[in-house]
Coordinates of C-alpha atoms in Angstrom, one line a residue:
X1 CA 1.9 47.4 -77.4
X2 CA -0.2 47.0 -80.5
X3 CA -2.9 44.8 -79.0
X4 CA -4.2 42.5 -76.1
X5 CA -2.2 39.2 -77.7
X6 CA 1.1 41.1 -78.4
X7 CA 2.2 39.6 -74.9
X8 CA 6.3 40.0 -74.1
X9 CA 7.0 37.5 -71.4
X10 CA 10.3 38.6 -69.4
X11 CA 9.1 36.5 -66.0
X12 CA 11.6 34.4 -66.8
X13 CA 13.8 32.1 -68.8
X14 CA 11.7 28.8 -68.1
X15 CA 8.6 30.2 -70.3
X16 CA 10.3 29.5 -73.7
X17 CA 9.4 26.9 -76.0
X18 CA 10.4 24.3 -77.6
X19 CA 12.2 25.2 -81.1
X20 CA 11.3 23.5 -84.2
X21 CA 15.0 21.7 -83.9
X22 CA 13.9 20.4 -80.5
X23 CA 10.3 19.0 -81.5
X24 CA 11.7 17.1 -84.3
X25 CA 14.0 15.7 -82.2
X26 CA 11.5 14.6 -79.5
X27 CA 9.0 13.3 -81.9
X28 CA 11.8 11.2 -83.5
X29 CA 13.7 10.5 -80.2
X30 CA 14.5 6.2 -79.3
X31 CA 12.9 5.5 -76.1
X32 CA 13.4 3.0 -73.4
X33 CA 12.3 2.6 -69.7
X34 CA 14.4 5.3 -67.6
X35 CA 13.2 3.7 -64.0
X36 CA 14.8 0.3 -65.7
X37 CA 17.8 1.9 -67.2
X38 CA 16.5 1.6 -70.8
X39 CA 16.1 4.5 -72.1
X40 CA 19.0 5.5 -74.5
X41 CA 18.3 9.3 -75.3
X42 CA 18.4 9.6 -71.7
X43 CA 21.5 7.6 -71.2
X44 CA 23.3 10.1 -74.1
X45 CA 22.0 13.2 -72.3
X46 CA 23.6 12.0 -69.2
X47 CA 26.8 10.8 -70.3
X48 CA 27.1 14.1 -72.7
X49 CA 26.9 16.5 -69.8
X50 CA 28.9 14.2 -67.8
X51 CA 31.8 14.6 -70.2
X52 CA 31.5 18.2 -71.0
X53 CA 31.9 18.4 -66.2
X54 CA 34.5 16.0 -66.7
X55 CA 32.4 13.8 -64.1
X56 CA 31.6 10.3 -63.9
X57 CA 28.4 10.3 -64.7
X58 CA 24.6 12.4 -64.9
X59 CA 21.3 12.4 -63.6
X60 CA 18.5 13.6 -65.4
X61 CA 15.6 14.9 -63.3
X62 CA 12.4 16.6 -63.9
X63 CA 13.5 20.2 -62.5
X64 CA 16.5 22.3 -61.3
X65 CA 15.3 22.2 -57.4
X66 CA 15.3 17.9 -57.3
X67 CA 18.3 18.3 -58.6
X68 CA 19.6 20.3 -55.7
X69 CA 17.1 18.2 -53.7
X70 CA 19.4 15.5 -54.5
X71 CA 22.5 17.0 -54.7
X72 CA 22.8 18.0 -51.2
X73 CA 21.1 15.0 -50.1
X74 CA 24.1 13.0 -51.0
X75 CA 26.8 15.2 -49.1
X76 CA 24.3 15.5 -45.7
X77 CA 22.5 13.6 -43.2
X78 CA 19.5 14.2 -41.0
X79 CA 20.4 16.8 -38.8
X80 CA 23.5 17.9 -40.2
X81 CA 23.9 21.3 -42.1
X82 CA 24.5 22.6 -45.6
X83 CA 26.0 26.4 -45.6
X84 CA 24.6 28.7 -48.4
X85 CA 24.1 32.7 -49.5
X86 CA 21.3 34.1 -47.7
X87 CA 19.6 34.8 -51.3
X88 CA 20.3 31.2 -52.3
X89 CA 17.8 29.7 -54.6
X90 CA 17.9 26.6 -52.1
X91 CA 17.0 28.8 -49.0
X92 CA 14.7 31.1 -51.1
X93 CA 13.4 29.0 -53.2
X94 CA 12.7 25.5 -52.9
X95 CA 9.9 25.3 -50.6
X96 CA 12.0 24.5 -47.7
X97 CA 12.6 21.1 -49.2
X98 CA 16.1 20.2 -48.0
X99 CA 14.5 20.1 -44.2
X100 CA 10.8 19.0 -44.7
X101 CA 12.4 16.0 -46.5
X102 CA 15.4 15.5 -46.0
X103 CA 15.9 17.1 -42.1
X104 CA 18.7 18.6 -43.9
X105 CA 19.9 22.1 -41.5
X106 CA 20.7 25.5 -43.0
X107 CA 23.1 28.6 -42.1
X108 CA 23.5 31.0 -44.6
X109 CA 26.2 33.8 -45.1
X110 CA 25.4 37.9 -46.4
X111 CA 26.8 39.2 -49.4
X112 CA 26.7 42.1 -51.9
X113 CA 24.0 40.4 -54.8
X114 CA 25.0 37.1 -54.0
X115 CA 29.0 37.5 -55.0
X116 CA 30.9 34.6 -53.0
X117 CA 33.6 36.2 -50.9
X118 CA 35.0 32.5 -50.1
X119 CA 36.0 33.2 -46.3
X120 CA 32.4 34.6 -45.8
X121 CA 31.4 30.9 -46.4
X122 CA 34.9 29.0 -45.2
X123 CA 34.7 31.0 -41.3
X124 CA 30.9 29.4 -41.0
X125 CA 32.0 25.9 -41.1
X126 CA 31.7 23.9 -38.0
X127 CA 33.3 20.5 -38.0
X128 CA 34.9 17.9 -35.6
X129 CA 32.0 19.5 -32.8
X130 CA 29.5 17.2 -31.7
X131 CA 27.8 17.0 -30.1
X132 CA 27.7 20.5 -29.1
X133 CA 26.8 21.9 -32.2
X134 CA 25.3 21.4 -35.6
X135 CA 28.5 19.8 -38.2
X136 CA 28.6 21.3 -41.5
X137 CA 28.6 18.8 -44.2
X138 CA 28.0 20.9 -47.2
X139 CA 28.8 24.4 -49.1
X140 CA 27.1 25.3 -52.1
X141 CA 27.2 27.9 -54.3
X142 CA 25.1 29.5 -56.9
X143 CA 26.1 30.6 -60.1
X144 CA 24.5 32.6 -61.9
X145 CA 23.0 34.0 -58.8
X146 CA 19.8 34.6 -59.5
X147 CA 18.4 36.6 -57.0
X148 CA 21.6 38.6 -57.0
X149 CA 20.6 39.8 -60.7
X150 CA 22.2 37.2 -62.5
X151 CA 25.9 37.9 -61.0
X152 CA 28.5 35.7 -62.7
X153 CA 30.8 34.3 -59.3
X154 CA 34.4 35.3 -59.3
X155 CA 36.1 32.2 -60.3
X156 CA 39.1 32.7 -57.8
X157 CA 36.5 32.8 -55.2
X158 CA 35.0 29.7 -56.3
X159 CA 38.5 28.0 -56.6
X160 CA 39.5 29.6 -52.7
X161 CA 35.9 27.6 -51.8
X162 CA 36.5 24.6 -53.1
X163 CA 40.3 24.2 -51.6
X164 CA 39.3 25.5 -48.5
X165 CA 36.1 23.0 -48.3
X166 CA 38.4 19.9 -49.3
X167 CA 40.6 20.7 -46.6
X168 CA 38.1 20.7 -44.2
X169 CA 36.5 17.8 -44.9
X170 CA 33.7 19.3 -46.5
X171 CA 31.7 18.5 -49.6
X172 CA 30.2 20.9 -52.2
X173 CA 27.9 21.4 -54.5
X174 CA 26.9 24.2 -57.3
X175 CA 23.5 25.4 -58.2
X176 CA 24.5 26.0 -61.8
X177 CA 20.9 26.6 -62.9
X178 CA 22.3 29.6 -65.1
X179 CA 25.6 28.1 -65.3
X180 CA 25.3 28.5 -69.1
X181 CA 25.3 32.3 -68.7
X182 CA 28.2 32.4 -66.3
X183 CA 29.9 30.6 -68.7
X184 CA 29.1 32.9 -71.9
X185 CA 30.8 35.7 -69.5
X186 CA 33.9 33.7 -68.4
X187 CA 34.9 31.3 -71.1
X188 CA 35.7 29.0 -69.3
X189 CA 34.5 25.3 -69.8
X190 CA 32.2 23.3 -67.9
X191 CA 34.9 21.0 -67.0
X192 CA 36.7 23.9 -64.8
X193 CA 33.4 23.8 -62.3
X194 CA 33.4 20.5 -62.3
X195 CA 36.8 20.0 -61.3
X196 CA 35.8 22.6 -58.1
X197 CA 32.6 21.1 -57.2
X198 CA 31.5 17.6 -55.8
X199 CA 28.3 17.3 -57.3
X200 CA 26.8 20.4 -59.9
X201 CA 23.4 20.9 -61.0
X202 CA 23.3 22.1 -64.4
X203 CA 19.4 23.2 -66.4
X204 CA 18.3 22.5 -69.7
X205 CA 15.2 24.6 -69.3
X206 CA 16.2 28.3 -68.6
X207 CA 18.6 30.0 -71.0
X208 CA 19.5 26.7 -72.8
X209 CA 15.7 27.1 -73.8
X210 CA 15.0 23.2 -73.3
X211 CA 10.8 22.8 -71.9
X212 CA 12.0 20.6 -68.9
X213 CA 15.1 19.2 -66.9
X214 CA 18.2 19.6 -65.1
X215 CA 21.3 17.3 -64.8
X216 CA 23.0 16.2 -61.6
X217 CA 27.0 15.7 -62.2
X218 CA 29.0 13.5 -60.1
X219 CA 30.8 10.2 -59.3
X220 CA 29.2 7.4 -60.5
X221 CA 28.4 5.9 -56.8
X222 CA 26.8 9.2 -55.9
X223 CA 24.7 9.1 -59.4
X224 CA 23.3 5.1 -58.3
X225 CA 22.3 6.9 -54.8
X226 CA 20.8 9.8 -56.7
X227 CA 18.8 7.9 -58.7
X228 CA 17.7 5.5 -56.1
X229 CA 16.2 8.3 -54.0
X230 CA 14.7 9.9 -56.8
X231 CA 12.7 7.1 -57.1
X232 CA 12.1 7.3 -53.7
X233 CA 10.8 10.8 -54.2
X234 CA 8.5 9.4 -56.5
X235 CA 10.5 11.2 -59.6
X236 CA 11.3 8.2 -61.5
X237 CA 10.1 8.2 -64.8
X238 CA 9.7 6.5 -67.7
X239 CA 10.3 6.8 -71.4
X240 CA 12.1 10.0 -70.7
X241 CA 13.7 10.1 -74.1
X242 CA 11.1 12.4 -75.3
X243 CA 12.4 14.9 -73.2
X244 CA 16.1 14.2 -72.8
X245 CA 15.8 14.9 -76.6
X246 CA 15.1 18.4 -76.6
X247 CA 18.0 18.3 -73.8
X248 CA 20.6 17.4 -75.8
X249 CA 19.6 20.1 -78.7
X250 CA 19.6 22.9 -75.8
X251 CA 23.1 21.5 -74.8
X252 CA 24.8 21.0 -78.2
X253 CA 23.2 24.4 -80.1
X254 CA 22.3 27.2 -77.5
X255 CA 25.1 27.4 -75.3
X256 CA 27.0 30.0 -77.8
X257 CA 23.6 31.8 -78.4
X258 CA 23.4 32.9 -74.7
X259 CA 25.1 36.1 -75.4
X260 CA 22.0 37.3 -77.0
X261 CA 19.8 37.6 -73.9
X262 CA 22.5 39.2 -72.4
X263 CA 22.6 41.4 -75.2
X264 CA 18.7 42.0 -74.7
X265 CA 18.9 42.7 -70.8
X266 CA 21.5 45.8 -71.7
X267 CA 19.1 46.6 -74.0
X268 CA 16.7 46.2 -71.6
X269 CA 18.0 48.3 -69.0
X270 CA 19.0 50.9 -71.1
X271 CA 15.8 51.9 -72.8
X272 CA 14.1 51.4 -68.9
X273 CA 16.5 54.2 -68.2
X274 CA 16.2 56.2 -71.4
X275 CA 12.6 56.5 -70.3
X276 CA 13.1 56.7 -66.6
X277 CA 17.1 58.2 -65.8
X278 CA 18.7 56.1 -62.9
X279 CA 16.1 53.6 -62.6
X280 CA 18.1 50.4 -62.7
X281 CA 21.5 50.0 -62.3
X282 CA 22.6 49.2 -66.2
X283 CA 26.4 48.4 -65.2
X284 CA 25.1 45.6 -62.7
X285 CA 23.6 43.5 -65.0
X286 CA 26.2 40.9 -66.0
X287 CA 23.9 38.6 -67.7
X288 CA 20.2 38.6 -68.6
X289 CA 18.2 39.6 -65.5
X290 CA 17.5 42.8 -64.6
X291 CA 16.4 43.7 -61.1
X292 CA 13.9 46.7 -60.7
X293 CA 13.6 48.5 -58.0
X294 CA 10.3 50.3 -57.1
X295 CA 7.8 50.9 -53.9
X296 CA 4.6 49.2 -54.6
X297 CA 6.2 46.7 -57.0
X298 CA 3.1 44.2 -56.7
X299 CA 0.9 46.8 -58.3
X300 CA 3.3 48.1 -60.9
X301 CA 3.5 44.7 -62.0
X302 CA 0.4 44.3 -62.7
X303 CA -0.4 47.9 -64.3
X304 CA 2.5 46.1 -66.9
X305 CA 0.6 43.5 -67.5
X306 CA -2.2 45.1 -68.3
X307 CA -0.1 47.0 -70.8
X308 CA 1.6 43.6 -72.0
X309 CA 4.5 43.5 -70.4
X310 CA 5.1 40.7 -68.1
X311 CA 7.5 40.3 -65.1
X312 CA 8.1 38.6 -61.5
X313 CA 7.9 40.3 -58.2
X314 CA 10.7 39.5 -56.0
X315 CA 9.6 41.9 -53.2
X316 CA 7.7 44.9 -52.1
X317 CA 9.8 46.6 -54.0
X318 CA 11.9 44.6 -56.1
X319 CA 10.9 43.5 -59.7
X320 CA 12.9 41.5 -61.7
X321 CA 12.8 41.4 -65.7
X322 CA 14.8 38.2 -67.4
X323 CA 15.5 37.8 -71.3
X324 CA 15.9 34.5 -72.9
X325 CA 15.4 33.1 -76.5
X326 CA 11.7 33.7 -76.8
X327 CA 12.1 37.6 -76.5
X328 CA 14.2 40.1 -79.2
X329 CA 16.6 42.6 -78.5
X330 CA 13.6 45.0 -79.9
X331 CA 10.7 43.6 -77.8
X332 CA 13.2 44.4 -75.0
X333 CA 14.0 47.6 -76.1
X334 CA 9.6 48.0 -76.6
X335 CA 9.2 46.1 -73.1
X336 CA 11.9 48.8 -71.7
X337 CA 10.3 52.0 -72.7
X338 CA 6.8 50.8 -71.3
X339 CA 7.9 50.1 -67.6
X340 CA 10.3 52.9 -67.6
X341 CA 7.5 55.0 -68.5
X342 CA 5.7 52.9 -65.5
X343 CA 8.6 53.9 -63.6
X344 CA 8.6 57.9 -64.3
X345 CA 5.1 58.4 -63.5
X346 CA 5.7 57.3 -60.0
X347 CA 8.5 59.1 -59.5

């Protein structure tokens, strides 16, 4: 570090901001009234990430978690269950939304970093038995995983899911918060995880480098209940345009960049190891997290800080280092050799 403002942020993809491409396009962005229907940046966000699922139609909310808020929320009912990974953002992560508000139910299956294994999920279904015991109405997957390190879901797993769910009766729905980097691994298009998935929540604001929003994909029906309990929520909103803006450059100009950060987490992980051997697992990260193990990891965190490196705390002793458009491959590289050295003088 070369002084107390030379700050690299790796807490996360959600701290970048806004490119120069993306505040000219907000500041010149036509505007309407979203709650009303009227607001036509919004309306060519949402139909342009419709198309690209091969859905219906979109939703454009505020954040990734209303999205899955609502997404679930249109497969389930009060006292019925959705099925997720134990390390699911929507167990983990959400504030225990789906049953404060919803009195949405959750069972959750154990894997190896959050890699669907699709019987795991498929032998935890209970229909056609009530009233004896809770009915499953939804599965959902996430992918990336995050708290798995970024894994990128084996797409004959997800297609297994999918068949298996639909046979059963059972809807689905994919957290693709880092879809976008699953994507950059697989080449496959959007369209092939809409074609698995009921309903899929796709962010603007993580490696697509957008400052806020997520989009809800589904039938059009499900998209006029969506947006009816947004409201609800109290998540309408209004001349939204501004932001569906900057949405439609993340969509339409970063989704080939995405590589880079992945590029950067290698980098990453290998200068953490240069500097520490055999402190992270280089060959497990897939895309652009890195997860960190370490005892005290509150404390080493914040010894990094202090040395201008900034990451999350998953755990007592799990940190977790993310690379996104804001950061180089070099400030990784930089960010790498300072908590490695972190790293060795613990060991």
């Amino acid at each position: 570090m070369t002084g107390p403002h030379d700050v690299i942020d790796l807490r996360s993809d959600t701290v970048t901001r806004p490119s120069a491409a993306m505040l000219s396009a907000m500041a010149e962005a036509p505007v309407g009234d979203d709650v009303y229907g009227e607001d036509p940046t919004v309306a060519e966000l949402e139909a342009e990430v419709a198309g690209l699922f091969g859905k219906e139609a979109a939703l454009f909310c505020a954040t990734g978690s209303l999205s899955n808020l609502l997404g679930v929320w249109l497969h389930t009912a009060p006292g019925r269950e959705v099925l997720c990974d134990a390390y699911a953002h929507i167990a983990r992560a959400e504030m225990g939304a789906h049953g404060a508000l919803h009195g949405v139910t959750m069972r959750t299956w154990v894997s190896e970093r959050g890699r669907l294994v699709a019987d795991d999920a498929l032998n935890l279904v209970a229909v056609n038995c009530r009233p004896y015991l809770v009915e499953t109405a939804c599965l959902e997957v996430e992918d990336t995983h995050n708290f798995g390190g970024g894994t990128v879901q084996d797409y004959a797993q997800l297609s297994a899911l999918s068949e298996g769910a639909r046979g059963l009766g059972v809807a689905t729905h994919l957290d693709g918060a880092r879809l976008a980097n699953a994507v950059a691994v697989t080449g496959r298009p959007l369209s092939d995880y809409g074609r698995l998935f009921d309903t899929v929540s796709f962010c603007l604001s993580k490696g697509l480098g957008a400052p806020v929003g997520s989009v809800l994909v589904g039938t059009a029906e499900q998209m006029s209940r969506a947006r009816e309990q947004r409201k609800r929520l109290g998540a309408g909103w209004r001349q939204a345009g501004v932001l569906a803006a900057a949405g439609l450059v993340a969509v339409r100009e970063n989704m080939g960049r995405i590589v880079d950060d992945h590029r950067a987490a290698r980098t990453l992980a290998a200068a953490i190891n240069e500097a520490c051997p055999g402190a992270v697992d280089e060959a497990g990260v897939e895309t652009n997290i890195v997860l960190i193990p370490t005892p005290g990891a509150s404390a080493v965190a914040a010894r990094l800080a202090e040395r201008g490196v900034r990451i999350s705390v998953l755990g007592p002793t799990s940190l977790r280092a993310v690379t996104h458009l804001d950061v180089t491959e070099e400030q990784c590289r930089e960010a790498g050799a300072v908590i490695g050295a972190e790293l060795a003088a613990l060991a």
